[in-house]
Structure formats: structure tokens, C-alpha cells
Tab-separated table of C-alpha atoms in Angstrom:
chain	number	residue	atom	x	y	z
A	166	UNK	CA	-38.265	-19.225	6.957
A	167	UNK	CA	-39.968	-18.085	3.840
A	168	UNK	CA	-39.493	-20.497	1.393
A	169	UNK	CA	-38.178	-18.779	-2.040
A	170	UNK	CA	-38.290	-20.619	-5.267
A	171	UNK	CA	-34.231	-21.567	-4.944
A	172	UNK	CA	-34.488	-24.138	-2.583
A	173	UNK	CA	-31.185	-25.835	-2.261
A	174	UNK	CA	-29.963	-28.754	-4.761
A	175	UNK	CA	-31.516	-32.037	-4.337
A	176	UNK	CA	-28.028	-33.071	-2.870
A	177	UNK	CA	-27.716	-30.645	-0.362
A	178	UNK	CA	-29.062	-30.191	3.056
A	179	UNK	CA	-32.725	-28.871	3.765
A	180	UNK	CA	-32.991	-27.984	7.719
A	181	UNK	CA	-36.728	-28.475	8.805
A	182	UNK	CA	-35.702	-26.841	12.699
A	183	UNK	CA	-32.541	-24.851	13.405
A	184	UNK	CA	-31.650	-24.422	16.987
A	185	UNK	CA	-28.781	-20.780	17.376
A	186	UNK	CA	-25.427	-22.054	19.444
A	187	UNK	CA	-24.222	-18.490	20.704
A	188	UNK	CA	-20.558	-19.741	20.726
A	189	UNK	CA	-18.153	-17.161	23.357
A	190	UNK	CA	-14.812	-18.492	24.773
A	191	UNK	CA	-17.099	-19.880	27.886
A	192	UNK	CA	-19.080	-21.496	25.519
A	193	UNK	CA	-16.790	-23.143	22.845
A	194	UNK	CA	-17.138	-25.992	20.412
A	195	UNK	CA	-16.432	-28.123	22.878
A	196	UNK	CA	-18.977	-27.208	25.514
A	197	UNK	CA	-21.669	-27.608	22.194
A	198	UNK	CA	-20.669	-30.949	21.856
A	199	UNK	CA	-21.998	-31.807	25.166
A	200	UNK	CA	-25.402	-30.546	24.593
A	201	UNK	CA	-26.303	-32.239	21.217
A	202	UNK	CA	-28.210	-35.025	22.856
A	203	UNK	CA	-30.229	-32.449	24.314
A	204	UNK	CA	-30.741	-30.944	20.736
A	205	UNK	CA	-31.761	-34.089	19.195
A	206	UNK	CA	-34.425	-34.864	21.883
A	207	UNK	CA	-36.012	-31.622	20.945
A	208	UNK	CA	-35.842	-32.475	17.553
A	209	UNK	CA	-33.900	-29.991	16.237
A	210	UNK	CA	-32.626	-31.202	12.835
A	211	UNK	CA	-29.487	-28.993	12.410
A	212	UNK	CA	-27.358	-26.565	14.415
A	213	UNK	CA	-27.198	-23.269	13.880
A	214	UNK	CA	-23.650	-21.860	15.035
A	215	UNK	CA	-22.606	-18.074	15.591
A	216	UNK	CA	-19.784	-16.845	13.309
A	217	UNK	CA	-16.879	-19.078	14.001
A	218	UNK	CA	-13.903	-17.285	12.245
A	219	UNK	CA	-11.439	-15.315	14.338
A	220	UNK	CA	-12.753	-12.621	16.049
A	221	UNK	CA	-11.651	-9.438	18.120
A	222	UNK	CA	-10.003	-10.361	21.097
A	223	UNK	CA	-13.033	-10.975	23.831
A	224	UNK	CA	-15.407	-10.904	21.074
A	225	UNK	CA	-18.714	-12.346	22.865
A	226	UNK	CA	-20.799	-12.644	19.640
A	227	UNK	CA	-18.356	-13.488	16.774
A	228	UNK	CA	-19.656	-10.763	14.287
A	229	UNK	CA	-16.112	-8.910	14.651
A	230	UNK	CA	-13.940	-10.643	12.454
A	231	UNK	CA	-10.389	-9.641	12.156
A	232	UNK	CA	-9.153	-13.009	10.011
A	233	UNK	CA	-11.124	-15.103	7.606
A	234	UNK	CA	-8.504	-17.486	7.214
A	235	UNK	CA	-8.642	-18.813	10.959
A	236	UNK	CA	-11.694	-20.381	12.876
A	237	UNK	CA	-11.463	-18.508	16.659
A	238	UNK	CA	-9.173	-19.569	18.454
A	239	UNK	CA	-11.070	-19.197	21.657
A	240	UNK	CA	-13.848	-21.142	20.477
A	241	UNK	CA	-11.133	-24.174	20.026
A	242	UNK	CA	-9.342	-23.938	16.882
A	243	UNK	CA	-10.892	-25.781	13.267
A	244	UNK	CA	-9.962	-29.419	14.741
A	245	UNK	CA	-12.303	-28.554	18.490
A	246	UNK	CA	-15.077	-27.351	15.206
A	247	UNK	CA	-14.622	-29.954	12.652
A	248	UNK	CA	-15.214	-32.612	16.227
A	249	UNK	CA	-18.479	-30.596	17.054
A	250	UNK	CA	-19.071	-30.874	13.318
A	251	UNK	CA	-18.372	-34.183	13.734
A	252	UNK	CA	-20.776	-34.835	16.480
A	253	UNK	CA	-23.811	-33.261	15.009
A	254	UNK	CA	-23.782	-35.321	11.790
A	255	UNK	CA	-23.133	-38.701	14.585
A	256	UNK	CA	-26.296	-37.425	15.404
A	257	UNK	CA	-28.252	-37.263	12.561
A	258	UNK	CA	-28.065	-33.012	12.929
A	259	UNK	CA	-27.010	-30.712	10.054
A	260	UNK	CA	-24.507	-27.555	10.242
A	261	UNK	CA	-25.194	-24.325	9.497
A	262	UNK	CA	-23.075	-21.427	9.924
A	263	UNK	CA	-22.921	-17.961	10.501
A	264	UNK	CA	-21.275	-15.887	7.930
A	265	UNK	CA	-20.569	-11.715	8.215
A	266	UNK	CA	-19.803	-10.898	4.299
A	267	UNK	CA	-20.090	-7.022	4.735
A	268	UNK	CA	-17.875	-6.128	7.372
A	269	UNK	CA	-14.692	-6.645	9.664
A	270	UNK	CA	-13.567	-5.269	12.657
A	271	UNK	CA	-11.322	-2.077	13.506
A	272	UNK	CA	-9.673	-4.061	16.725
A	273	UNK	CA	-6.906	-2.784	19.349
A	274	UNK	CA	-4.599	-2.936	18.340
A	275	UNK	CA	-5.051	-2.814	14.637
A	276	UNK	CA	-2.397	-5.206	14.084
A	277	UNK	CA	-5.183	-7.972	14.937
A	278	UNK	CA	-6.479	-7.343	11.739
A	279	UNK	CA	-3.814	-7.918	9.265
A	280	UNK	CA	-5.413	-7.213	5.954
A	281	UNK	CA	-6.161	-3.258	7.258
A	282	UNK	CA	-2.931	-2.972	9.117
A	283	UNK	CA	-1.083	-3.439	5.565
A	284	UNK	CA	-3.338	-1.070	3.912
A	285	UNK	CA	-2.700	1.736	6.363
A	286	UNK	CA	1.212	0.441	6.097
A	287	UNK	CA	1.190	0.215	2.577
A	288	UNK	CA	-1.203	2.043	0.743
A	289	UNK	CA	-1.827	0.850	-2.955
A	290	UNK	CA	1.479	-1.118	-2.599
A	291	UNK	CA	-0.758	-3.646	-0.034
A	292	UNK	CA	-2.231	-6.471	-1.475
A	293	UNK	CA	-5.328	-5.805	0.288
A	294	UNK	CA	-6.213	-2.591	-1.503
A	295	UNK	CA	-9.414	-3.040	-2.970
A	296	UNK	CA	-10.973	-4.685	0.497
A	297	UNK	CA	-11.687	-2.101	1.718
A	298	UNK	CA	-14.407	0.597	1.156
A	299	UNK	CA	-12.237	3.502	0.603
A	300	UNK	CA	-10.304	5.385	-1.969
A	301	UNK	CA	-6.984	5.923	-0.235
A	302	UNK	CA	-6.556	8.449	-3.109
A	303	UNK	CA	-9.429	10.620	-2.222
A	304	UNK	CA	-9.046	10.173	1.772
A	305	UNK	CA	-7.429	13.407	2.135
A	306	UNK	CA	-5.319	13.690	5.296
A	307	UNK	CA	-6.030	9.610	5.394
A	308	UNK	CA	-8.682	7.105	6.486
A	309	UNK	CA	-10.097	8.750	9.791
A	310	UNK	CA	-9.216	6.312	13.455
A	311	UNK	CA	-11.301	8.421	15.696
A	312	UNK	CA	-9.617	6.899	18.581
A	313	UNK	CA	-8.051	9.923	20.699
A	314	UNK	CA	-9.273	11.107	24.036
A	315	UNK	CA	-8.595	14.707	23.197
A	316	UNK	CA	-8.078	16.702	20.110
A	317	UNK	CA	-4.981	15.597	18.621
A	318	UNK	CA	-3.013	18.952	19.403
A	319	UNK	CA	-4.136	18.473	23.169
A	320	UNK	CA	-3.115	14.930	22.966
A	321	UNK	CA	0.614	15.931	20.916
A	322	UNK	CA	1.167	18.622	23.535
A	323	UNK	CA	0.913	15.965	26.596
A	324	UNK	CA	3.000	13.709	25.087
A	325	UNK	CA	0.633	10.730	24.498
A	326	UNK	CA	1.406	9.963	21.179
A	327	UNK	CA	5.071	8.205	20.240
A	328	UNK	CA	7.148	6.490	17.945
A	329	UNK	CA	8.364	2.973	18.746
A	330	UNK	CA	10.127	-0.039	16.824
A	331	UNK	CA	8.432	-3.743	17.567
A	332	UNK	CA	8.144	-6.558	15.814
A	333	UNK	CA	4.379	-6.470	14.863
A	334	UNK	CA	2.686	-9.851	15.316
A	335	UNK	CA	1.332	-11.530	11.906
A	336	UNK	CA	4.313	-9.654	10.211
A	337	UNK	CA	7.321	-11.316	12.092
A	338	UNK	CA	9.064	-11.814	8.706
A	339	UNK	CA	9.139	-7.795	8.192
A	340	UNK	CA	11.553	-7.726	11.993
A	341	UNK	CA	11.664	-4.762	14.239
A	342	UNK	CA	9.075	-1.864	12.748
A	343	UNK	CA	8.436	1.478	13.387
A	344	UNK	CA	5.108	2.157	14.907
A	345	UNK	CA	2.945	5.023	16.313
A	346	UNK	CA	1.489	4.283	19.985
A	347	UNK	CA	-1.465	6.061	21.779
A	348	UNK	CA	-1.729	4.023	25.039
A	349	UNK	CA	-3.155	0.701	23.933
A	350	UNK	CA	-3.332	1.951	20.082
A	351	UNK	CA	-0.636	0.757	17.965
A	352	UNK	CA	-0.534	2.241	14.119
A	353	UNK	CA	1.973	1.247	11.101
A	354	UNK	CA	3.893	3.680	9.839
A	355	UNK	CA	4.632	4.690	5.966
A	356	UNK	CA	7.723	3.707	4.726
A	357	UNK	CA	10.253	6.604	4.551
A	358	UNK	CA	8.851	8.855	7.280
A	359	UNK	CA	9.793	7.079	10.394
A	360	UNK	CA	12.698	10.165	10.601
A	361	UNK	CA	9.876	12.596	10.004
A	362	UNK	CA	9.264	14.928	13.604
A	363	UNK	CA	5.952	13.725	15.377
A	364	UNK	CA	3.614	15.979	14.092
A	365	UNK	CA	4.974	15.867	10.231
A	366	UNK	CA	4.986	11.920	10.552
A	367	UNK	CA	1.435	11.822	11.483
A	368	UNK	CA	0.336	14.341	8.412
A	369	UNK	CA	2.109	11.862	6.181
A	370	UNK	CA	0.666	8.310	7.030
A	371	UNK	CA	-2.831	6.681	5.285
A	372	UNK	CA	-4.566	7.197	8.430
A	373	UNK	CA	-5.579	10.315	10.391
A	374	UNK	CA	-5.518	10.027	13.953
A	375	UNK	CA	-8.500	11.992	15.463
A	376	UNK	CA	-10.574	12.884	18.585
A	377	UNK	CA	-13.524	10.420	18.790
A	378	UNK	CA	-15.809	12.645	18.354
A	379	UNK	CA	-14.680	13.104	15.240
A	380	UNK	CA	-16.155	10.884	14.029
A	381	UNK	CA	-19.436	11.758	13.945
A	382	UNK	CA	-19.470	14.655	11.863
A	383	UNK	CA	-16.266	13.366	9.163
A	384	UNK	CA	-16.080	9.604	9.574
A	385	UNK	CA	-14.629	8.522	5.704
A	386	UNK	CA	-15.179	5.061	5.812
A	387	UNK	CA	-18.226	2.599	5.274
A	388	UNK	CA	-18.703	1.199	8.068
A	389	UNK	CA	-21.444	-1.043	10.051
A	390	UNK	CA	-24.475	1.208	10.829
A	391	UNK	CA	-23.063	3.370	13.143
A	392	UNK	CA	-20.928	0.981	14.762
A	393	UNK	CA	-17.027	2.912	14.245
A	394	UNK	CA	-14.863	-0.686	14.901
A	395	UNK	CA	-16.763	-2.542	11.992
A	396	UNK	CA	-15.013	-1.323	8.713
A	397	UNK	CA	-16.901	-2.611	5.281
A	398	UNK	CA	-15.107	-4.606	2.747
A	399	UNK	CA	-15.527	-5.011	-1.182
A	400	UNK	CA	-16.789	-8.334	-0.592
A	401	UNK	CA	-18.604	-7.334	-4.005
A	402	UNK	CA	-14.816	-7.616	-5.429
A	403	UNK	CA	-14.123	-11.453	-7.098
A	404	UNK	CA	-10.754	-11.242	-4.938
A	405	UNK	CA	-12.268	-10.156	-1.933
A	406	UNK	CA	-15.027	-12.655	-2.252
A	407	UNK	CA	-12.583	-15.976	-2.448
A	408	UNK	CA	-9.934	-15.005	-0.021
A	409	UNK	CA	-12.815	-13.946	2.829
A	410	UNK	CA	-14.788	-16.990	2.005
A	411	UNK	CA	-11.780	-19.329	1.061
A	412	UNK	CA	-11.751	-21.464	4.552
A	413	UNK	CA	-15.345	-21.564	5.144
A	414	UNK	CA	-15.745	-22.926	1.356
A	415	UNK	CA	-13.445	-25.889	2.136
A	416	UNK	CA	-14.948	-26.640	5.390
A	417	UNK	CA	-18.153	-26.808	3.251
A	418	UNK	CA	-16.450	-29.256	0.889
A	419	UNK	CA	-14.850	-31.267	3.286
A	420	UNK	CA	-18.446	-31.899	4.663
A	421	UNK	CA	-18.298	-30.013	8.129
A	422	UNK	CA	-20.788	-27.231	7.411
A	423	UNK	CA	-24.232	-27.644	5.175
A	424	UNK	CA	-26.243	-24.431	4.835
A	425	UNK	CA	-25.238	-20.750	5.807
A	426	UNK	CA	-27.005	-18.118	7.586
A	427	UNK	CA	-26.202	-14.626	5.807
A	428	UNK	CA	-25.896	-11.648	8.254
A	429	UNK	CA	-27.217	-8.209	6.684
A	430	UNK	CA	-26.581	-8.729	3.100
A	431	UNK	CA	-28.438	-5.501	2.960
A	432	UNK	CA	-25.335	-3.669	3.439
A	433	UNK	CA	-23.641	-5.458	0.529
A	434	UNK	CA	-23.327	-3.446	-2.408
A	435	UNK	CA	-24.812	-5.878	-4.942
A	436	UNK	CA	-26.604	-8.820	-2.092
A	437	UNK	CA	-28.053	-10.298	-5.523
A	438	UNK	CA	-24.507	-10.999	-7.034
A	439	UNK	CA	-22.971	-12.306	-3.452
A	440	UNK	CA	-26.131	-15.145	-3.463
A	441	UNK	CA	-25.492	-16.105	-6.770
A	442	UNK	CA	-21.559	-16.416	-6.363
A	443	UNK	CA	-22.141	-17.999	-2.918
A	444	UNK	CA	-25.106	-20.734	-4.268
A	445	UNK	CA	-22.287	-21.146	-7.488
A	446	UNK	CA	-19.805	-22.096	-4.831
A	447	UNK	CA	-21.545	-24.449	-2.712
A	448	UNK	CA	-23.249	-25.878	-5.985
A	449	UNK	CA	-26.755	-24.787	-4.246
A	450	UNK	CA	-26.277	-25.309	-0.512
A	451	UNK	CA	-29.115	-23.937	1.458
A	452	UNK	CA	-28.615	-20.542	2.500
A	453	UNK	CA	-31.196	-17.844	4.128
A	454	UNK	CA	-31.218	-14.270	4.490
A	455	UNK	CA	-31.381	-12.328	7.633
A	456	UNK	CA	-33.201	-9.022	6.379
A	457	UNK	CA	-36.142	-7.880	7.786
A	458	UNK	CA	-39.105	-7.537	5.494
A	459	UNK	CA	-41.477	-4.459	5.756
A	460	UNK	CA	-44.815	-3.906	5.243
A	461	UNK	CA	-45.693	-5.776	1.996
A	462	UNK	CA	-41.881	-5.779	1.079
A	463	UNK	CA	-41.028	-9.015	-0.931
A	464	UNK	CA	-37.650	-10.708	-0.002
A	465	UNK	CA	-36.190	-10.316	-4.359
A	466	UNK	CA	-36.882	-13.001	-6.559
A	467	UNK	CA	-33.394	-12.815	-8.068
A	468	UNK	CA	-31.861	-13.542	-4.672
A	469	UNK	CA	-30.127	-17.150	-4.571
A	470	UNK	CA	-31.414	-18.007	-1.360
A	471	UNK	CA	-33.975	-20.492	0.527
A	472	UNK	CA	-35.491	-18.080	2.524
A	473	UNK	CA	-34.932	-15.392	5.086
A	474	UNK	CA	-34.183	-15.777	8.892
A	475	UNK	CA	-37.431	-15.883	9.962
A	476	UNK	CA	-38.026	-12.576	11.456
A	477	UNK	CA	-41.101	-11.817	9.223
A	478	UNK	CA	-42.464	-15.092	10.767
A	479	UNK	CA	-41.977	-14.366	14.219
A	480	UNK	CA	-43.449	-11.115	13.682
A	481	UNK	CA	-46.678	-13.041	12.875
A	482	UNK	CA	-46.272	-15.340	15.168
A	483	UNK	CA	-45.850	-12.436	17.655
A	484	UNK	CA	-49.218	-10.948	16.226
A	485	UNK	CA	-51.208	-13.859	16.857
A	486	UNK	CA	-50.237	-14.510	20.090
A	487	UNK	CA	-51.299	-10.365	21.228
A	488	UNK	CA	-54.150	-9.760	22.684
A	489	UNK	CA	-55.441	-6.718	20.241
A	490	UNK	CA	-58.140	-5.870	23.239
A	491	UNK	CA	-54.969	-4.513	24.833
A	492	UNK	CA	-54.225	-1.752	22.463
A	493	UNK	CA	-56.858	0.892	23.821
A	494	UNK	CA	-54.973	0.774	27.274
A	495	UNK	CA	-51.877	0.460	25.693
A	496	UNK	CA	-52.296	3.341	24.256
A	497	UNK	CA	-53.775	5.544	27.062
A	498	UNK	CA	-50.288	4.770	28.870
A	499	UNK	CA	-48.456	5.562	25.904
A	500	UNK	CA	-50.329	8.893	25.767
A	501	UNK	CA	-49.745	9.953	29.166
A	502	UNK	CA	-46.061	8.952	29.556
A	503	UNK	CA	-45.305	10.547	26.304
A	504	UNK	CA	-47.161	13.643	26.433
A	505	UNK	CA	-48.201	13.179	22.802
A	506	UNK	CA	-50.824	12.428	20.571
A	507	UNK	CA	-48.941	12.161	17.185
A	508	UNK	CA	-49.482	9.809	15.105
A	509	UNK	CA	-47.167	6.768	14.359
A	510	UNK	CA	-45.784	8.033	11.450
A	511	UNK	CA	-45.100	11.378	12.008
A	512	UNK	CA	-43.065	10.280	15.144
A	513	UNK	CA	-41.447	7.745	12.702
A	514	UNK	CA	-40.526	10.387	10.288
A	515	UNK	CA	-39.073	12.775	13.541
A	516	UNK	CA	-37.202	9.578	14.709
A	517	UNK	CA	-35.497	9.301	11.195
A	518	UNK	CA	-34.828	12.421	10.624
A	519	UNK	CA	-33.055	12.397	14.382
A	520	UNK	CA	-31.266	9.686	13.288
A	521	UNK	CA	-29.676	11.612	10.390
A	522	UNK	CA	-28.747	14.438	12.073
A	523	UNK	CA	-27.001	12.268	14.812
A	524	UNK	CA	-26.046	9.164	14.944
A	525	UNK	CA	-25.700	8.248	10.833
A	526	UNK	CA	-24.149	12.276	9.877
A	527	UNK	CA	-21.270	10.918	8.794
A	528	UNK	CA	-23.064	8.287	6.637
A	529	UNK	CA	-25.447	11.467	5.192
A	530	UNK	CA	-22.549	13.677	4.471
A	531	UNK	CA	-20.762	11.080	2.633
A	532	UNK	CA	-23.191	10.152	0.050
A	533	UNK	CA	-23.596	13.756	-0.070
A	534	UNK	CA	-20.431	13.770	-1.445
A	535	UNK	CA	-20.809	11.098	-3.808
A	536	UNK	CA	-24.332	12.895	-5.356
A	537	UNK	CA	-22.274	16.267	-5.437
A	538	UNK	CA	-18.937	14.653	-7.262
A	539	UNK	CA	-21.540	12.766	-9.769
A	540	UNK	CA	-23.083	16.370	-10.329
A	541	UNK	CA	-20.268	18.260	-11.016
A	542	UNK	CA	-18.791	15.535	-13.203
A	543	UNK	CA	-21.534	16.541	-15.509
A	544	UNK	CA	-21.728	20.578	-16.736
A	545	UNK	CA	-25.869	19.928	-16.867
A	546	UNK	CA	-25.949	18.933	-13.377
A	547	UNK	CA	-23.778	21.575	-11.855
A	548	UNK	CA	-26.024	23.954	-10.717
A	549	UNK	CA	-27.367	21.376	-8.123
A	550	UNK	CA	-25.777	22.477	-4.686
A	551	UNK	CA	-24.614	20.764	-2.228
A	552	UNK	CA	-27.278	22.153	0.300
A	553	UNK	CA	-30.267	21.331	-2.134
A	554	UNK	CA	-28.430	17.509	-2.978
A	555	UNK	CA	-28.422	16.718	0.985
A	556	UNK	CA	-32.023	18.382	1.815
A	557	UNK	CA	-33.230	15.953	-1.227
A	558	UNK	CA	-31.194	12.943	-0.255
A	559	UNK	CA	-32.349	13.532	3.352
A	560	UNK	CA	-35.987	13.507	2.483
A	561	UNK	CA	-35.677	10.881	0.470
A	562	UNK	CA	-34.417	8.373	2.974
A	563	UNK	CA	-37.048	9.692	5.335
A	564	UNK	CA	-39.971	8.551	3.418
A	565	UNK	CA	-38.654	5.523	2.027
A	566	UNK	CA	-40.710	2.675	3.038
A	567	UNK	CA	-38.318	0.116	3.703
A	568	UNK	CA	-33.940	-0.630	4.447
A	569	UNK	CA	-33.254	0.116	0.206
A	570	UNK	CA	-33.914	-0.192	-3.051
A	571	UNK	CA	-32.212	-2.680	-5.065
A	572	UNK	CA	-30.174	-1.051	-7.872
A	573	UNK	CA	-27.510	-2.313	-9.899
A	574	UNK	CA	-25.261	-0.106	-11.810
A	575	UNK	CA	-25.865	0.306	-15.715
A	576	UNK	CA	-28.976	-1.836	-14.705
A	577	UNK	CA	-32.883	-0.547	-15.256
A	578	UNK	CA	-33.728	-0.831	-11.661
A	579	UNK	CA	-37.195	-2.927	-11.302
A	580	UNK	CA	-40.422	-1.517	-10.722
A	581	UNK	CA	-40.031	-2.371	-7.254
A	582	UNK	CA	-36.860	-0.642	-6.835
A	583	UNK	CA	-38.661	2.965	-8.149
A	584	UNK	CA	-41.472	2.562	-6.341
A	585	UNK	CA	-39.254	2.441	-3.348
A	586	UNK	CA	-37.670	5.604	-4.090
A	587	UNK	CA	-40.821	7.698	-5.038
């Protein structure tokens, strides 16, 4: 990794070779067990684990986490990880672990992920209000689940939609509810309009059932790229921060895990504040980032981190081991299967600007919103439309250099941070 000036505390763990366990339910703690002897021969110094809290049902990666205050069940439960945990350190081999701060998944049925099941069920009433990045108050007709085959009128006019009583699991205490179903979909329902008719019902819950397609156009919710099932949460939020980091903290004290790997703290809202509160935490455990670094891009100074993931190295390491006499033929081929001669970046600034007007619309159009609600706010910014405010915004994300700029509200942003967005 690069090597930043917070290396960990003198007490803590330093890995010197990491070697990535891709844990899946045919691959659990227990099956990693068995190949630590392996490890050790090859002189890897620490293991480097997926994400081990409870995932999406068939999750094969782990990044899809639906509750922070279980390890996966399919990978064997805490005991099977605090026994591979266990094993390393018999070994002489540290632990470090994979954590997913920024998002969590939108599983079927919805139910598997408790903390947004009682926000769509409760609204502000839910204790998990501010998890979330949305403003229930300013959602309209609700938080958008793009998860219908048809338009919804198609869909209500077949029949496919109904109202049903269960007994939801991870709310047992609660007893029978009333829920909406849409074939493997199952939705809460707002108090006091379960004796609503279909159609009024739906118009009155925190969620708006939609065609998928939807989704790409009016999508209200930040969510993971352009990845619909991975909702963002306030992790930036003290609360949100100790109850989605609570179990993974006392594993840490309790000596099973030693360093963390942080996945895409670039979509954090303040990544500076999360290293800080995460190296306060551990007391300075080692922890790296995975960001990739562009061009001349610096990983910030202010960061709380050891490092980053490495894939600035590799990229290096990739470069040395090319052959540069290839690029003349390389390019000839490129050429003739393309049918182009343009240059790199104009066909990166085409590919971005594709990009915008496709797959990340949704994301466009709602920080569109934001620019346009800051401008009317303010009788001197007015006249900026909303036409002009998304042709600027557009452009500027098209000839920014790198992922973002780091800016912290009611902060000068650095020099660095300008630069990025001139």
C-alpha cells in the first residue's frame, strides 16, 4: 500500500503481506481454517477476509449487508469466525477485515433488512430515521422501490399487487401485520391505512411502488453507483456510525480482528471524519483505503489511514511488466475495430457524458435538485434555471480529473479541492 504518515499505534498490528479470503456459503470460516497452513508457507503475514456481517440472502461477495449486528450466518455464525480468528493468530497471521460503511442492501424481501423495513413502516416515528439518505419529508409520493414488472396501473389492473397479514420475521413481537405483496416483494404498511382500498393504500405509504424502469429517470435515493439494491446510509451520523460499527468494534477489542480494509469511502459524505472516528475507536488500528488514485491525485493528508489498497501499486506494477513496443500494434487494432481515430480523451469525455445521460440520470437530476433548491433559497441566485444549473453541473463532472473533490461544509475547501473543480 502507500504508506501515509498515520501508520497505526505502536501497539497495533502492521501487516507486511495480506492474502483476500473471498468468503461465500461454499467457502465459509470454516473451510479458511483449513487453508492457513498453506497461507503461512507463502508467508503471508495476515488474512484479509471479505465483509463478514450478514448479508442478502445468497450474497456471493458480502458487500450487501442487510444487519450490522450479526456476522453471516452462512459463513458460520461469530463463534465458526472468532475459531478462524482463532486459528490465524495460532499461526502467527493477523486479521483484517472488510468493512462497507456507505451502503446496505435493498433485499427481497425487504423485511431482511430491518432498519429500512421500519423506516418505510414507520416514518419519523422509526428509530432508524436518520440512516438513511433521504428526507421522508421531501420524498413526495415516498421513497421510490422500482421493483414492478409493469407500470403500476398495468400491474393493479391484473391483480398482482395485495394486501396480506403475517407475522414479519425480525418483528415477531409486533404479531400478525398487514403487508403489501407483489410476488416475492413483501412491503410494510403505514399504520391506519390497512382499511384504505388498494390503490388509496398504496398513495399513502413512505414508499412508492414503481415500474423498474423507473428508476432510471426518478430514482430518490442515494444509492451505490448505479447499483438500485444498495441504499446509502448516514454513516456520517454519530448514531449511525456506533450502531453499524458496534459488533465489529468489539470483535476488534476482544482481539479477533486487527486492521480494516475500507470499501469506497469515496462515497461517504465526509471519508475524512469516518477515518478519524474509526482510528479514535480502534485507538489507531491499521486501516487502508480502497480508492483509486488518478493521475498525480494524492490519497489526503488529513485521512486517518495507513495507506490505500494498493491499486495505484498494481497499476505500476502492471506498467512495468508491459511491453511499451506493443502499443503501435495495439493501436492499429484498436483503430480498425473501432473505426476511430479520436483521441483518448475526447472518447473519455463522450463515455462520461454517456454515462450521465444513462446509467447515473437519476444521480444527475438529483443534485440538480439540490443546486436548484440552494438557488432559490437565495433571491440573488434565482435567476439560475434549472436547465443552465444541470448543463453546468454536467460539464463540470465531465472534466473533472478525478472520483471528487474533498469539501466539507462551512469549511474553505483546500487548494486541491478547487483545483479539482476548475
Amino acid at each position: 500500500p502507500v504508506q501515509q504518515t498515520h501508520a497505526p499505534s505502536p501497539e497495533c498490528r502492521q501487516p507486511v503481506s495480506t492474502y483476500r479470503l473471498q468468503l461465500t456459503p461454499d467457502f465459509t470460516f470454516s473451510d479458511a481454517v483449513n487453508v492457513l497452513p498453506y497461507l503461512k508457507k507463502l508467508g503471508v503475514t495476515d488474512i484479509y477476509c471479505s465483509p463478514i456481517l450478514q448479508a442478502a440472502p445468497g450474497s456471493m461477495h458480502g458487500y450487501d449487508v442487510v444487519d450490522h449486528t450479526k456476522i453471516s450466518e452462512s459463513l458460520g455464525g461469530r463463534l465458526a469466525f472468532q475459531r478462524l480468528a482463532d486459528a490465524a493468530h495460532a499461526n502467527g497471521m493477523g486479521v483484517v477485515v472488510d468493512v462497507v460503511p456507505n451502503h446496505m442492501a435493498v433485499p427481497t424481501p425487504l423485511y431482511l433488512n430491518r432498519a429500512l423495513w421500519s423506516v418505510l413502516r414507520d416514518g419519523s416515528d422509526s428509530p432508524y430515521v436518520n440512516w438513511f439518505d433521504i428526507e421522508l419529508s421531501s420524498a413526495r409520493d415516498g421513497l421510490l422501490m422500482p421493483v414492478l414488472g409493469s407500470r403500476i396501473g398495468t400491474v393493479l389492473a391484473n391483480g398482482e399487487i395485495s394486501l396480506e397479514t403475517m407475522v414479519v420475521p425480525g418483528f415477531e413481537d409486533d404479531g400478525e401485520q398487514p403487508v403489501v405483496r407483489y410476488y416475492e416483494h413483501v412491503f410494510p404498511v403505514r399504520a391506519q391505512t390497512e382499511a384504505l382500498p388498494l390503490a388509496e393504500l398504496l398513495d399513502q405509504q413512505y414508499y412508492r411502488l414503481a415500474y423498474w424502469r423507473v428508476a432510471e429517470d426518478e430514482l430518490n435515493y442515494r444509492r451505490f453507483f448505479d447499483v438500485d439494491t444498495l441504499a446509502a446510509i448516514r454513516v456520517e451520523e454519530p448514531e449511525v456510525f456506533d450502531q453499524s460499527h458496534a459488533l465489529l468494534l468489539d470483535l476488534y477489542a476482544g482481539g479477533y480482528i486487527d486492521g480494516f480494509r475500507i470499501d469506497h469511502p469515496d462515497g461517504l459524505a465526509d471519508p475524512r471524519q469516518y477515518f478519524k472516528r474509526l482510528h479514535r475507536a480502534t485507538d489507531g488500528a491499521w486501516i487502508v483505503a480502497e480508492k483509486i488514485l488518478e493521475g498525480d491525485e494524492e490519497l489526503p493528508g488529513d485521512w486517518r489511514c495507513s495507506g490505500t489498497t494498493g491499486y495505484d501499486a498494481s497499476w505500476r506494477i502492471g506498467s512495468l511488466l508491459t511491453d511499451p513496443s506493443g502499443v503501435g500494434p495495439l493501436l492499429a487494432q484498436y483503430v480498425e475495430m473501432s473505426g476511430t481515430t479520436k483521441s483518448l480523451g475526447a472518447l473519455e469525455s463522450e463515455a462520461k457524458r454517456q454515462i450521465l445521460e444513462t446509467s447515473l440520470t437519476a444521480e444527475l437530476e438529483r443534485l440538480t435538485d439540490l443546486m436548484v433548491g440552494v438557488c432559490h433559497a437565495d433571491l440573488r441566485l434565482r435567476d439560475h434555471t434549472r436547465r443552465t444549473l444541470r448543463e453546468a453541473l454536467s460539464a463540470l463532472i465531465v472534466e473533472m480529473d478525478r472520483y471528487r473533490a474533498y469539501v466539507v461544509p462551512r469549511e474553505r475547501p483546500s487548494q486541491v479541492a478547487e483545483q479539482a473543480l476548475v
